[in-house]
mmCIF file of C-alpha atoms and ligand atoms in Angstrom:
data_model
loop_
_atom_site.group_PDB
_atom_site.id
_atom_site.type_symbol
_atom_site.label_atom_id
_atom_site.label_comp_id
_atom_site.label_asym_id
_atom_site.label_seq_id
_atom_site.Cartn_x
_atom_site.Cartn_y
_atom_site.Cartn_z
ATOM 1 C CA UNK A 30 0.000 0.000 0.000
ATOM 2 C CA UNK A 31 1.202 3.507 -0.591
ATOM 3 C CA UNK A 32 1.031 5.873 1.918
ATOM 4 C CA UNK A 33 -0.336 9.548 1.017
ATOM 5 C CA UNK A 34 3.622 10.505 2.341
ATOM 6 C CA UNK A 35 5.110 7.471 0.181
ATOM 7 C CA UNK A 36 3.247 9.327 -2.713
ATOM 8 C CA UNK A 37 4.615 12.860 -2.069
ATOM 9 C CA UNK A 38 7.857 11.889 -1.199
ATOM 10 C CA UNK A 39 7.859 10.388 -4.414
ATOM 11 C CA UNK A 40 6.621 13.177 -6.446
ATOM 12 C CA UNK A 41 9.209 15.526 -4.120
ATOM 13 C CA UNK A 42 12.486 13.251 -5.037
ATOM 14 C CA UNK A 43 11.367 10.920 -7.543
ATOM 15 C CA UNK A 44 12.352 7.774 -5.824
ATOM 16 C CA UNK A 45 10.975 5.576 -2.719
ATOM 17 C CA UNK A 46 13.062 2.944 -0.795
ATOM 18 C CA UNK A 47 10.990 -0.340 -0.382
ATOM 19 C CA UNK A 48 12.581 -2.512 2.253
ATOM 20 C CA UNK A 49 12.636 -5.557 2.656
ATOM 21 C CA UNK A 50 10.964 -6.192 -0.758
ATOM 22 C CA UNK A 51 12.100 -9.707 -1.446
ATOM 23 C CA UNK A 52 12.511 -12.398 1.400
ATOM 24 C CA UNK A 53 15.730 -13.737 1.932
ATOM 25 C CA UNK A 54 14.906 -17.242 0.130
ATOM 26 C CA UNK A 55 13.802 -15.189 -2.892
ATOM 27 C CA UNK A 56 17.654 -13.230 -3.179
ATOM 28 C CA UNK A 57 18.941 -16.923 -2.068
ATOM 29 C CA UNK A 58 17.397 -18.402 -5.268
ATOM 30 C CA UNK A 59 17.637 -15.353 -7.397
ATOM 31 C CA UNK A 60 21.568 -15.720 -6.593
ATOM 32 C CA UNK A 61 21.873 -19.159 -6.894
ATOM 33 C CA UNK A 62 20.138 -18.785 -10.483
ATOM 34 C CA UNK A 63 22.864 -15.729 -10.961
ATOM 35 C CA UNK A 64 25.797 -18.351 -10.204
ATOM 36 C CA UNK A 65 25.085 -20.712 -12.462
ATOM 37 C CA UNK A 66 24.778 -18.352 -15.566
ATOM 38 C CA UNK A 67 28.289 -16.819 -14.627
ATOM 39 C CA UNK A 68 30.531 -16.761 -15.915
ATOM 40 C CA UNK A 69 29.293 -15.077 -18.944
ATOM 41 C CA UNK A 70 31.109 -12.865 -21.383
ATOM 42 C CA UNK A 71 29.370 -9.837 -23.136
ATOM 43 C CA UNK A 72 27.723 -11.192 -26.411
ATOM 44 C CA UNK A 73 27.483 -14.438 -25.418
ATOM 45 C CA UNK A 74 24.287 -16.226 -24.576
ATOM 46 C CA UNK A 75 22.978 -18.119 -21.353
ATOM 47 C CA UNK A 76 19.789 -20.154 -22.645
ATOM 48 C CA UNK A 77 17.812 -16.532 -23.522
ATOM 49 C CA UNK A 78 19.947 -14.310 -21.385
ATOM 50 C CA UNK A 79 22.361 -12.475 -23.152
ATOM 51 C CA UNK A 80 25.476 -11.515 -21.842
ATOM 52 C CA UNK A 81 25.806 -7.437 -22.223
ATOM 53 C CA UNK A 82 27.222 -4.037 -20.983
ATOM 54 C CA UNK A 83 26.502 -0.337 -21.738
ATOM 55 C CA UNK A 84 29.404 0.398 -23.535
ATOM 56 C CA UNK A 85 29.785 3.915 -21.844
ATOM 57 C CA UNK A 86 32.539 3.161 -19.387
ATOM 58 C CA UNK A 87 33.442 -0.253 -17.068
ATOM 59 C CA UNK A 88 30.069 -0.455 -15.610
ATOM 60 C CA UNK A 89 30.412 -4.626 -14.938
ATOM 61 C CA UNK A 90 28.451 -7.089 -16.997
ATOM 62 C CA UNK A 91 24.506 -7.125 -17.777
ATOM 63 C CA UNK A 92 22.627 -10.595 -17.689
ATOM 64 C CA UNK A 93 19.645 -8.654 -19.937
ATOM 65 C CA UNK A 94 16.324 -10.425 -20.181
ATOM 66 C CA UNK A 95 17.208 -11.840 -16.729
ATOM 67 C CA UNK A 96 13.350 -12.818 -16.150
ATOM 68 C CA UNK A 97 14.109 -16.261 -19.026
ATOM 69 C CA UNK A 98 16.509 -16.973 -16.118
ATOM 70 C CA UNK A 99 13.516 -19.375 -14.211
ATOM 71 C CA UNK A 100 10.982 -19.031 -11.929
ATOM 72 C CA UNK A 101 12.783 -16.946 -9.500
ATOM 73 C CA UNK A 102 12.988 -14.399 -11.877
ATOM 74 C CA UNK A 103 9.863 -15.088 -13.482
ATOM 75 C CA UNK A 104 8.163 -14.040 -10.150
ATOM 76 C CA UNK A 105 9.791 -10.315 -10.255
ATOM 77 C CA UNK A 106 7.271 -9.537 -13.129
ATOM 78 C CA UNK A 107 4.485 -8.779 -11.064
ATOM 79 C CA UNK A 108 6.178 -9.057 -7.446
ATOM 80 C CA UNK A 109 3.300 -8.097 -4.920
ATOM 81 C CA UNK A 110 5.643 -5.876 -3.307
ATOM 82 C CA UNK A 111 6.262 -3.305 -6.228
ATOM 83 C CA UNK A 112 3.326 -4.155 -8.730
ATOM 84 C CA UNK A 113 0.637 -2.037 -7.740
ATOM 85 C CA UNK A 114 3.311 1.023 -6.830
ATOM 86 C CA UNK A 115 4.602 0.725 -10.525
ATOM 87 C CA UNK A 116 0.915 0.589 -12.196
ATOM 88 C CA UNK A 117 0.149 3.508 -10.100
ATOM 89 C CA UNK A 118 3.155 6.014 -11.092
ATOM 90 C CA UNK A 119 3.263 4.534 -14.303
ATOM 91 C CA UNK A 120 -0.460 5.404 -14.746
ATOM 92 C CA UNK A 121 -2.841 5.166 -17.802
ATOM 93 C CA UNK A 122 -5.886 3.449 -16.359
ATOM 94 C CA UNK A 123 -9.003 4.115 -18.223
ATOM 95 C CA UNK A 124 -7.316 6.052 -21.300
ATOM 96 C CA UNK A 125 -5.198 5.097 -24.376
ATOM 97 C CA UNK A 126 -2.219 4.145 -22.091
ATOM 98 C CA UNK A 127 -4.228 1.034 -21.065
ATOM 99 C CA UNK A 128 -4.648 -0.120 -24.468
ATOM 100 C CA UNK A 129 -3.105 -3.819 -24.114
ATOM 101 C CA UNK A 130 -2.874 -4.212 -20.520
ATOM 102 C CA UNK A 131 -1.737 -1.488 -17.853
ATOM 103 C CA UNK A 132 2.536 -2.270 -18.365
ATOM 104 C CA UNK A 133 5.130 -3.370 -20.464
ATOM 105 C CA UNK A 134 8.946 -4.065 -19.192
ATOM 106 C CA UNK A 135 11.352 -2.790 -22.046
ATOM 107 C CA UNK A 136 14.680 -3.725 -20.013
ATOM 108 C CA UNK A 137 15.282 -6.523 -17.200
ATOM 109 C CA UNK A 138 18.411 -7.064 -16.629
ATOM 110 C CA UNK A 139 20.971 -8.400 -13.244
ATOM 111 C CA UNK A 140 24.323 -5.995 -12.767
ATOM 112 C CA UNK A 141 27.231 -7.843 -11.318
ATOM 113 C CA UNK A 142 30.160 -5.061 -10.745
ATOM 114 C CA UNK A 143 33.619 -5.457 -8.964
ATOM 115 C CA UNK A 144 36.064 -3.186 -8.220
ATOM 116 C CA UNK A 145 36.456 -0.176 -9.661
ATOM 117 C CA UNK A 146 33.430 -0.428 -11.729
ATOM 118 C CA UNK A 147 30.577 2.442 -11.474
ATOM 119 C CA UNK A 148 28.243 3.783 -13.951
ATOM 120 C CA UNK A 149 28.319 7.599 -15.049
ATOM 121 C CA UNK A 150 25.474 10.011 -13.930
ATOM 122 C CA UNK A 151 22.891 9.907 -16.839
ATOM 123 C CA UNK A 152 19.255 11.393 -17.607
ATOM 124 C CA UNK A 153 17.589 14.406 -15.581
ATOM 125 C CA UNK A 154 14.107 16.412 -16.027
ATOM 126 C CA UNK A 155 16.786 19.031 -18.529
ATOM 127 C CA UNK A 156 16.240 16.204 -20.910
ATOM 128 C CA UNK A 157 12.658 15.728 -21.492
ATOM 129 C CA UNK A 158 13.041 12.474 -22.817
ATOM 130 C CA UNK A 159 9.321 10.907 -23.348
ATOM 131 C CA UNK A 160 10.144 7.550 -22.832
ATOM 132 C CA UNK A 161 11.544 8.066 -19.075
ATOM 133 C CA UNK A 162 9.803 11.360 -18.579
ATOM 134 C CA UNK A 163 8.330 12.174 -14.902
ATOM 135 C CA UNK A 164 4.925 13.091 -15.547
ATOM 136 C CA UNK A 165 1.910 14.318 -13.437
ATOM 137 C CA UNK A 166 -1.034 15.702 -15.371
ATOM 138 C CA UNK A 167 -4.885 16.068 -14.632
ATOM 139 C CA UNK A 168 -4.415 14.574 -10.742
ATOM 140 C CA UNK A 169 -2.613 11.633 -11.480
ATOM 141 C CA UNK A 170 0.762 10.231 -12.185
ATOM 142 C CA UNK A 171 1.940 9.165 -15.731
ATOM 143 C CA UNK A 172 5.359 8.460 -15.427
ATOM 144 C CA UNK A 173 7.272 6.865 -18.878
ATOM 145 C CA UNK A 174 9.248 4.840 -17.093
ATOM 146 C CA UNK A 175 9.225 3.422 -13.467
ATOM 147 C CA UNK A 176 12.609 1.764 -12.647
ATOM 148 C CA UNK A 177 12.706 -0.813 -9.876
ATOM 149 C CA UNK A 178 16.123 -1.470 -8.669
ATOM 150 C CA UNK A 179 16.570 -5.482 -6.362
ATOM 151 C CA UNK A 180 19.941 -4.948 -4.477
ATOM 152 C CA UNK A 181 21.007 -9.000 -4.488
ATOM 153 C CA UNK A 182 23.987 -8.538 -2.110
ATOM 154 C CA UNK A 183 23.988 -6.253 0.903
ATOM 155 C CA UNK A 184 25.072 -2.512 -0.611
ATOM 156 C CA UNK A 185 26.683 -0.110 1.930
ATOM 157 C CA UNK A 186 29.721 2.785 1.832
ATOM 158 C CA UNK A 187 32.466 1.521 -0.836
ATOM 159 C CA UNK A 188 29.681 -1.025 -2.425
ATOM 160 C CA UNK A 189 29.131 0.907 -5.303
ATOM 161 C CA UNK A 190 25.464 2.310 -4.566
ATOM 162 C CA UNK A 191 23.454 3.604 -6.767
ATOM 163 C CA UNK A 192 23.275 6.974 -6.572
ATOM 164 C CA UNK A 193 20.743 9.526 -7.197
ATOM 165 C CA UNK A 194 20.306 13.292 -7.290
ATOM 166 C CA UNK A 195 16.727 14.476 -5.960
ATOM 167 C CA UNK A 196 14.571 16.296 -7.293
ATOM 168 C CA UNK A 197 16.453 16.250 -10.747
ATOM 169 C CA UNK A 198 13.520 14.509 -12.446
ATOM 170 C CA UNK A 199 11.539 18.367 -12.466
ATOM 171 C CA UNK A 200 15.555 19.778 -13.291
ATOM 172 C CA UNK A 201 14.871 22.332 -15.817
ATOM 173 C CA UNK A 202 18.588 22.682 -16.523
ATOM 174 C CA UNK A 203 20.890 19.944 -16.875
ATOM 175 C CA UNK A 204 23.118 19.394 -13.765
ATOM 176 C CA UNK A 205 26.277 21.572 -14.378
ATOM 177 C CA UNK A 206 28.917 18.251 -13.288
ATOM 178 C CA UNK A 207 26.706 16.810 -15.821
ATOM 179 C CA UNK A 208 29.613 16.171 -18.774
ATOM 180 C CA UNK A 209 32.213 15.550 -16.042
ATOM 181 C CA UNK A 210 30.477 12.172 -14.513
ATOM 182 C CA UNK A 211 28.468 11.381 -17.324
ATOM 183 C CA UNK A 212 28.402 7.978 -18.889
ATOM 184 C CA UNK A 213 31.353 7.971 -21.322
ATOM 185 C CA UNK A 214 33.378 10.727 -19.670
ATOM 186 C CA UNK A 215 36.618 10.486 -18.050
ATOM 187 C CA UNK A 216 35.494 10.091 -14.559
ATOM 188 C CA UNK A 217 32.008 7.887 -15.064
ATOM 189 C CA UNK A 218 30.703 7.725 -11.969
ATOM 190 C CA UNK A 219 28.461 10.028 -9.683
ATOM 191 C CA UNK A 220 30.493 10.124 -5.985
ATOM 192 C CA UNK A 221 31.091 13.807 -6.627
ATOM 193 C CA UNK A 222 28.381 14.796 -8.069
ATOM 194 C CA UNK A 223 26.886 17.581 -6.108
ATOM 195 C CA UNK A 224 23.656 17.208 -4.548
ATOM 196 C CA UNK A 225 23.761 13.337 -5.484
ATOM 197 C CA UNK A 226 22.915 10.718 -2.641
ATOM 198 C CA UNK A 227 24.415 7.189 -2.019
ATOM 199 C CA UNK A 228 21.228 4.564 -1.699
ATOM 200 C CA UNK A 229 22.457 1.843 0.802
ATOM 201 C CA UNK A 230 20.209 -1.327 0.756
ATOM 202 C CA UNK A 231 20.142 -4.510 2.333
ATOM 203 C CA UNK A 232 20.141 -7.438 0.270
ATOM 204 C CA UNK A 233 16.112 -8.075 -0.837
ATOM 205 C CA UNK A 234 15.487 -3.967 -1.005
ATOM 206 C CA UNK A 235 14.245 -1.994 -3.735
ATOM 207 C CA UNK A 236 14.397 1.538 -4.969
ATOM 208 C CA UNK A 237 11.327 2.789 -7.004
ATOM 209 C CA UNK A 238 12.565 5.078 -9.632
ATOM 210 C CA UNK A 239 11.280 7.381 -12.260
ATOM 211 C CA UNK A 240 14.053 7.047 -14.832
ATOM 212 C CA UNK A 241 14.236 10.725 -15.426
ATOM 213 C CA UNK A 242 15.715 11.737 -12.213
ATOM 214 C CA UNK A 243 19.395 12.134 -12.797
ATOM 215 C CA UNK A 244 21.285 8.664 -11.663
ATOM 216 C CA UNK A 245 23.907 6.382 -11.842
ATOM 217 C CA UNK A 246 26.662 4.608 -8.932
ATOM 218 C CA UNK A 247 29.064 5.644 -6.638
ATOM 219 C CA UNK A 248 32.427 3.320 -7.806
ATOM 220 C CA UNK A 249 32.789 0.000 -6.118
ATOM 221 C CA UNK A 250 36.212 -0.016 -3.721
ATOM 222 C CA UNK A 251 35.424 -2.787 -1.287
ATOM 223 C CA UNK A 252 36.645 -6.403 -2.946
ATOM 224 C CA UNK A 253 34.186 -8.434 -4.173
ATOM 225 C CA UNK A 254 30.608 -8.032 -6.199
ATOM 226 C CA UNK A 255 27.547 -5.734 -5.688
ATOM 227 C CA UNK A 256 24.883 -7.700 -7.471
ATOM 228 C CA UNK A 257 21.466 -5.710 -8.922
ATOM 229 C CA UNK A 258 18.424 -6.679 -11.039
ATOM 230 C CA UNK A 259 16.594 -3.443 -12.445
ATOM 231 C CA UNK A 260 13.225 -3.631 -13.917
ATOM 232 C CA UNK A 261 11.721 -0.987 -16.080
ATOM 233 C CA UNK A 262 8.487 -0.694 -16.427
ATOM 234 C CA UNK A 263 6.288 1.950 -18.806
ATOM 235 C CA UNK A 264 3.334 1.689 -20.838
ATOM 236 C CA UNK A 265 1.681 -1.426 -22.343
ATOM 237 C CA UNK A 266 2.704 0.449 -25.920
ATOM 238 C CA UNK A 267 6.096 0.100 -25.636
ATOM 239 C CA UNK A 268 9.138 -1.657 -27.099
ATOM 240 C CA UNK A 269 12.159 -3.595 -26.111
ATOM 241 C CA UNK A 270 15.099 -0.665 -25.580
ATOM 242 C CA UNK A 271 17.741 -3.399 -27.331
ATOM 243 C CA UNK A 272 15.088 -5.402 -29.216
ATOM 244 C CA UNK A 273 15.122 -8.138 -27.234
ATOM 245 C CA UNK A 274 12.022 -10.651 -28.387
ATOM 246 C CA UNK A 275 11.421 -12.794 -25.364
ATOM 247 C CA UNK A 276 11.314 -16.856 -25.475
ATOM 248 C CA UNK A 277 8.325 -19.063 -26.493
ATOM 249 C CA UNK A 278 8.973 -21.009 -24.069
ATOM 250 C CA UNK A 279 8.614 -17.865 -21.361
ATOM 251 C CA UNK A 280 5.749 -16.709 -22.991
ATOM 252 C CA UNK A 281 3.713 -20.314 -22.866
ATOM 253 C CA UNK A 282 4.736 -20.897 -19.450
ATOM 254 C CA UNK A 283 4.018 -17.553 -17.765
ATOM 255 C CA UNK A 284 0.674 -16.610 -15.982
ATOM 256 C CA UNK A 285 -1.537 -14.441 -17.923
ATOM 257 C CA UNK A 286 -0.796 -11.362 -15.722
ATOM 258 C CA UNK A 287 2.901 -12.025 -16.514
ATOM 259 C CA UNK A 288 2.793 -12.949 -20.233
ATOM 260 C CA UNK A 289 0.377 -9.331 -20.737
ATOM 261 C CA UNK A 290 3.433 -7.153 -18.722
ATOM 262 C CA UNK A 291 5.959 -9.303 -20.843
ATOM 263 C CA UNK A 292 4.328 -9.240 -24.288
ATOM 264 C CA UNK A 293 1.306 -7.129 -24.127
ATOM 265 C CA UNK A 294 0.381 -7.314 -27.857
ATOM 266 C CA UNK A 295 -0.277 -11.150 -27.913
ATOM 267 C CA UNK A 296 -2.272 -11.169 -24.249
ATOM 268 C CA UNK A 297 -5.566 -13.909 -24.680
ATOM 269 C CA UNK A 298 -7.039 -10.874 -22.280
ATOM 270 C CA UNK A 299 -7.106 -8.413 -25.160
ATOM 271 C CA UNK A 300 -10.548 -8.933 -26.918
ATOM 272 C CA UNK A 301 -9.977 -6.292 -29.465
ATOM 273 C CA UNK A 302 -14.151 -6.374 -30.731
ATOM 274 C CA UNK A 303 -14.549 -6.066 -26.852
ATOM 275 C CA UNK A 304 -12.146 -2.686 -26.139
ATOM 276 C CA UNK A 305 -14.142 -1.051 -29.201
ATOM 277 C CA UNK A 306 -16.964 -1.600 -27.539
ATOM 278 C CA UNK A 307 -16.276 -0.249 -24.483
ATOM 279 C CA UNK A 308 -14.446 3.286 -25.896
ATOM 280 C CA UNK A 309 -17.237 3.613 -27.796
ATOM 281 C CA UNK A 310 -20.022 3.245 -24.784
ATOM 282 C CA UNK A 311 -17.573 5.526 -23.074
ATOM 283 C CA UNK A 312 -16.975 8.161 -25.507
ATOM 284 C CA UNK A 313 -20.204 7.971 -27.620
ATOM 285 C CA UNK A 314 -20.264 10.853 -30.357
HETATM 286 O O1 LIG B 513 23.889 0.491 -11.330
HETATM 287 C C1 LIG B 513 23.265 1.308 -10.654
HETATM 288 O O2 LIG B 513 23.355 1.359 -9.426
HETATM 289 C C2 LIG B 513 22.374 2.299 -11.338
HETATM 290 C C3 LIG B 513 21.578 1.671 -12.435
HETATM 291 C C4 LIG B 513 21.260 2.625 -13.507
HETATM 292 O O3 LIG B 513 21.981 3.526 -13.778
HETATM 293 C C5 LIG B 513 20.032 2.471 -14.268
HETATM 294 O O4 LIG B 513 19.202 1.641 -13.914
HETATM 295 O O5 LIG B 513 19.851 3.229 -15.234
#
């Protein structure tokens, strides 16, 4: 449940911590799925996970479409504990938005980074990027895209948190260390970023993001791994961000609340004679 304080803190900052958002048997068996995919170079392929990185800087290796990984990360499609958060920033119920089903995830992917691996400070409200926009119009959220960030290993000073600056999804003007930490730069990461904040998490918390708020990770210094999965989430319109086409096989074996969020185009919910129907009873001209 979100709290009228959860809901203007997020509108205030543009993120929300949620602790304790997986148990610890869930991070147990996402791990022990994590462990037997490694190790995996970029370009190569793990069943239908694909071994992958940025390219902007050493920002560790991406397992991307992490949820063909198995049931333990089948269940992070819908996970009780962010579902109804993401619908609700996300918005769209009732209008166009809603079209094939209230979400679609464009990028799941797991983040294994060692030492001396961070990722640059990247996007901000300066932007005005419509795919990870921060929007609230007419009373209601309708964010682009709703990030939600697992933290697999416990993440603390020296980890490598992720980092955010907030606020900086209303920025008007781009942040101006922007081109210093930015992805690709000579320095890619965001410790000295002014205004930016370290996120420390146990393992099995969350951050709830909207993508537009300015972001990235402190750089790892402790030995050892910080291990992430980020899910982001948008509306059922959208498209894969690498073109990723996910599996058969994950498609036939997911629950129809999963398999609409996954591939919301093909969904046995989506009665197409039926959703004319109903615009048309609710807009009748
Ligand atoms: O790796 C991190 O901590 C930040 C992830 C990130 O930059 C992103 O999700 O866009």
């Amino acid at each position: 449940m979100l709290t009228d304080m959860d809901t203007y803190l997020f509108d205030l900052r543009g993120f929300l911590l949620l602790k304790n958002a997986l148990s610890t048997e869930e991070v147990a068996a996402i791990n022990a799925g994590i462990d037997r995919m490694l190790p995996l170079e970029r370009g190569e392929w793990y069943g239908h996970v694909h071994g992958h990185s940025f390219g902007g800087g050493d920002e560790g290796l991406n397992l991307q479409q992490i949820y063909e990984g198995g049931e333990p990360f089948e269940r992070l499609i819908d996970h009780p504990s962010w579902i109804d958060k993401v619908k609700y920033f996300v918005g769209g119920e009732g209008t166009f938005d809603y079209n094939h089903g209230p979400l679609f995830i464009d990028e799941n992917f797991a983040n294994v980074r060692g030492p001396g691996q961070a990722i640059g400070l990247h996007s901000g409200g300066h932007e005005g990027t419509k795919r990870t926009q921060f929007r609230f119009h007419n009373g209601r959220f309708q964010c682009g895209q709703i990030n939600i960030l697992m933290a697999l290993t416990d993440i603390g000073p020296g980890d490598g948190a992720t980092m955010v600056v907030p606020g900086s999804h209303k920025a008007n003007l781009p942040h101006p260390e922007f081109d210093k930490y930015r992805m690709g730069s000579e320095e890619p990461s965001v410790d000295h970023v002014t205004g930016a904040i370290e996120i420390h998490m146990a393992a099995g918390d969350a951050i709830l993001f909207v993508d537009a708020i300015s972001h990235g990770s402190a750089k790892r210094v402790n030995p050892g791994n910080r291990r992430i999965i980020v899910f982001r989430y948008g509306p059922s319109w959208g498209s894969s961000r690498h073109g990723y086409r996910s599996s058969e096989a994950l498609l036939n074996r997911l629950t129809p609340e999963r398999r609409q969020i996954v591939h919301p185009q093909r969904s046995a919910a989506y009665d197409p004679d039926k959703d004319i129907a109903l615009k048309r009873a609710a807009n009748p001209q």
